[in-house]
Amino acid sequence: MAIERKKFKIDDTIWYARAGQSDCQITCPDCLGTRRLRVIMGDNSEVSIDCACCERGYLGCTGTITEYKFKAELKSAIIDGIEQNRDETRYRIGCWIINANDAFETPEEAGERAKQLVKEAVDAERQRLISKEKPAKTWAQNASYHRQRIKQAQKDLDYHTAKLSVAAFKSKEDKAVEVPK
Ligand SMILES: [Zn+2]
């Protein structure tokens, strides 16, 4: 339920709060920009796999991730329009839409709300980064899969190499038989 708040009118001046956002590219915290990760298997052998933390679709691993920063912002403006539905009121300022929960009479009140919005945005960003840690299982699964394939390929190589040497040996025997005078 929305808290009962003072209702503003068109042409009222309000203070409104926002969590201003900026982003920058930082070095991937998992691979430290190398784009590869080393996985230690149960027998202490190490394998190298693509870093899933900084992988970006078709771009592949970039060695960097986007970090978002937030800061409390206060603005004062005159209300141009009001949108009202059953559950909420929104104020229009130019092309901006301000939720009634973020609109206040004084900058002090708006400042408190902006701090709260920043905290919410920081928490959401932290959650996003934590969810990035989940692919760890996939990395390990990938590493395990590729290692199994390498083992199988090694077996195939040994098998076919052995077959080939038998074939070479046999063909020598054949030749020995084939060259009678
Ligand atoms: Zn990375």
Short mmCIF file of C-alpha atoms and ligand atoms in Angstrom, two decimals:
data_model
loop_
_atom_site.label_atom_id
_atom_site.label_comp_id
_atom_site.label_asym_id
_atom_site.label_seq_id
_atom_site.Cartn_x
_atom_site.Cartn_y
_atom_site.Cartn_z
CA MET A 1 0.00 0.00 0.00
CA ALA A 2 1.23 3.48 -0.89
CA ILE A 3 1.76 5.81 2.07
CA GLU A 4 -0.67 8.76 2.20
CA ARG A 5 1.28 11.80 1.02
CA LYS A 6 0.59 15.42 0.26
CA LYS A 7 -0.99 15.72 -3.16
CA PHE A 8 0.51 18.39 -5.39
CA LYS A 9 -1.26 20.34 -8.13
CA ILE A 10 -0.21 21.48 -11.58
CA ASP A 11 2.17 24.50 -11.29
CA ASP A 12 3.27 23.50 -7.76
CA THR A 13 7.03 23.43 -7.25
CA ILE A 14 8.31 20.13 -5.95
CA TRP A 15 11.64 18.66 -4.94
CA TYR A 16 12.20 15.23 -6.32
CA ALA A 17 14.71 12.52 -5.59
CA ARG A 18 16.62 10.24 -7.92
CA ALA A 19 19.47 7.75 -7.79
CA GLY A 20 21.69 9.13 -10.56
CA GLN A 21 23.57 6.38 -12.36
CA SER A 22 26.89 6.29 -14.15
CA ASP A 23 28.80 3.31 -15.44
CA CYS A 24 32.37 2.50 -16.30
CA GLN A 25 34.34 -0.53 -17.49
CA ILE A 26 36.53 -2.15 -14.87
CA THR A 27 38.93 -5.10 -15.12
CA CYS A 28 37.09 -8.40 -14.71
CA PRO A 29 37.46 -9.41 -11.05
CA ASP A 30 37.51 -13.14 -11.89
CA CYS A 31 40.09 -13.41 -14.69
CA LEU A 32 41.87 -10.07 -13.97
CA GLY A 33 41.59 -9.20 -17.66
CA THR A 34 43.25 -12.41 -18.93
CA ARG A 35 39.88 -13.77 -20.23
CA ARG A 36 40.81 -17.26 -19.09
CA LEU A 37 40.27 -19.13 -15.83
CA ARG A 38 42.21 -22.05 -14.44
CA VAL A 39 40.16 -24.83 -12.92
CA ILE A 40 41.80 -27.30 -10.55
CA MET A 41 40.33 -30.77 -10.98
CA GLY A 42 40.05 -33.47 -8.27
CA ASP A 43 43.42 -34.99 -9.20
CA ASN A 44 45.07 -31.55 -8.85
CA SER A 45 45.54 -31.19 -12.61
CA GLU A 46 44.69 -27.74 -14.00
CA VAL A 47 42.70 -26.83 -17.06
CA SER A 48 42.13 -23.42 -18.63
CA ILE A 49 38.64 -22.32 -19.70
CA ASP A 50 36.88 -19.16 -20.98
CA CYS A 51 35.94 -16.69 -18.22
CA ALA A 52 32.15 -16.69 -17.86
CA CYS A 53 32.16 -13.51 -15.74
CA CYS A 54 33.23 -11.17 -18.56
CA GLU A 55 31.72 -13.15 -21.43
CA ARG A 56 29.39 -10.95 -23.50
CA GLY A 57 27.48 -12.98 -26.06
CA TYR A 58 29.05 -12.92 -29.50
CA LEU A 59 31.85 -10.61 -28.29
CA GLY A 60 33.16 -13.50 -26.20
CA CYS A 61 35.31 -12.75 -23.14
CA THR A 62 36.30 -9.10 -22.97
CA GLY A 63 38.38 -9.06 -19.78
CA THR A 64 36.25 -6.18 -18.45
CA ILE A 65 32.86 -5.83 -16.79
CA THR A 66 30.47 -2.88 -16.39
CA GLU A 67 30.35 -1.33 -12.93
CA TYR A 68 27.46 0.96 -12.03
CA LYS A 69 27.84 3.82 -9.59
CA PHE A 70 24.96 5.70 -8.00
CA LYS A 71 24.66 9.05 -6.32
CA ALA A 72 21.78 10.86 -4.67
CA GLU A 73 20.32 13.60 -6.86
CA LEU A 74 17.86 16.32 -5.93
CA LYS A 75 16.04 18.54 -8.35
CA SER A 76 13.33 21.11 -8.06
CA ALA A 77 10.77 21.63 -10.79
CA ILE A 78 7.26 22.81 -11.57
CA ILE A 79 4.60 20.17 -12.20
CA ASP A 80 3.30 20.21 -15.79
CA GLY A 81 0.80 17.40 -15.50
CA ILE A 82 -0.63 14.76 -13.19
CA GLU A 83 -1.37 11.12 -13.96
CA GLN A 84 -3.65 9.35 -11.56
CA ASN A 85 -4.77 5.76 -11.42
CA ARG A 86 -6.26 3.63 -8.67
CA ASP A 87 -2.97 2.79 -6.96
CA GLU A 88 -0.60 5.61 -7.70
CA THR A 89 -0.11 9.23 -8.63
CA ARG A 90 2.63 10.37 -10.99
CA TYR A 91 3.74 13.91 -11.79
CA ARG A 92 4.91 14.95 -15.21
CA ILE A 93 7.76 17.45 -15.52
CA GLY A 94 8.55 18.08 -19.17
CA CYS A 95 9.15 14.60 -20.50
CA TRP A 96 10.04 13.20 -17.05
CA ILE A 97 7.57 11.20 -15.01
CA ILE A 98 8.03 11.40 -11.24
CA ASN A 99 6.38 8.92 -8.93
CA ALA A 100 4.46 10.67 -6.11
CA ASN A 101 6.62 8.75 -3.59
CA ASP A 102 9.66 10.63 -4.89
CA ALA A 103 8.10 14.15 -4.80
CA PHE A 104 8.46 16.43 -1.75
CA GLU A 105 7.89 19.99 -0.52
CA THR A 106 11.41 20.45 0.87
CA PRO A 107 14.91 19.47 -0.32
CA GLU A 108 15.57 17.85 3.09
CA GLU A 109 12.73 15.33 2.60
CA ALA A 110 13.79 14.69 -1.00
CA GLY A 111 17.40 14.20 0.20
CA GLU A 112 16.32 11.45 2.60
CA ARG A 113 14.38 9.73 -0.18
CA ALA A 114 17.33 10.04 -2.61
CA LYS A 115 19.60 8.32 -0.06
CA GLN A 116 17.08 5.50 0.21
CA LEU A 117 16.89 5.19 -3.62
CA VAL A 118 20.69 5.00 -3.82
CA LYS A 119 20.75 2.27 -1.18
CA GLU A 120 18.10 0.30 -3.12
CA ALA A 121 20.06 0.72 -6.38
CA VAL A 122 23.34 -0.36 -4.70
CA ASP A 123 21.61 -3.44 -3.22
CA ALA A 124 20.15 -4.34 -6.64
CA GLU A 125 23.59 -3.94 -8.22
CA ARG A 126 25.14 -6.15 -5.53
CA GLN A 127 22.51 -8.81 -6.27
CA ARG A 128 23.36 -8.58 -9.98
CA LEU A 129 27.05 -9.15 -9.24
CA ILE A 130 26.27 -12.06 -6.89
CA SER A 131 24.17 -13.71 -9.61
CA LYS A 132 27.28 -13.47 -11.81
CA GLU A 133 28.96 -15.94 -9.45
CA LYS A 134 26.50 -18.69 -10.33
CA PRO A 135 28.19 -19.72 -13.61
CA ALA A 136 30.96 -21.28 -11.47
CA LYS A 137 29.09 -24.57 -11.74
CA THR A 138 28.90 -24.28 -15.52
CA TRP A 139 32.64 -23.51 -15.73
CA ALA A 140 33.44 -26.63 -13.74
CA GLN A 141 31.01 -28.67 -15.85
CA ASN A 142 32.57 -27.35 -19.05
CA ALA A 143 36.06 -28.11 -17.82
CA SER A 144 35.02 -31.61 -16.81
CA TYR A 145 33.36 -32.20 -20.19
CA HIS A 146 36.37 -31.03 -22.20
CA ARG A 147 38.71 -33.14 -20.06
CA GLN A 148 36.60 -36.23 -20.67
CA ARG A 149 36.69 -35.51 -24.40
CA ILE A 150 40.48 -35.09 -24.30
CA LYS A 151 40.82 -38.40 -22.43
CA GLN A 152 38.63 -40.14 -25.00
CA ALA A 153 40.58 -38.54 -27.86
CA GLN A 154 43.82 -39.70 -26.22
CA LYS A 155 42.44 -43.27 -26.02
CA ASP A 156 41.36 -43.09 -29.67
CA LEU A 157 44.79 -41.78 -30.62
CA ASP A 158 46.55 -44.61 -28.77
CA TYR A 159 44.19 -47.18 -30.30
CA HIS A 160 44.55 -45.93 -33.87
CA THR A 161 48.32 -45.49 -33.50
CA ALA A 162 48.59 -49.11 -32.33
CA LYS A 163 46.39 -50.27 -35.22
CA LEU A 164 48.50 -48.32 -37.67
CA SER A 165 51.76 -49.84 -36.43
CA VAL A 166 50.20 -53.32 -36.70
CA ALA A 167 49.09 -52.45 -40.24
CA ALA A 168 52.61 -51.21 -41.08
CA PHE A 169 54.12 -54.39 -39.65
CA LYS A 170 51.63 -56.57 -41.58
CA SER A 171 52.26 -54.73 -44.83
CA LYS A 172 56.01 -55.37 -44.42
CA GLU A 173 55.22 -59.08 -43.94
CA ASP A 174 52.96 -58.95 -47.01
CA LYS A 175 55.71 -57.33 -49.01
CA ALA A 176 58.15 -59.94 -47.78
CA VAL A 177 55.77 -62.59 -49.08
CA GLU A 178 54.97 -60.67 -52.24
CA VAL A 179 58.53 -60.40 -53.48
CA PRO A 180 59.49 -63.93 -54.33
CA LYS A 181 62.03 -64.46 -57.09
ZN ZN B 1 36.83 -12.38 -16.99
#
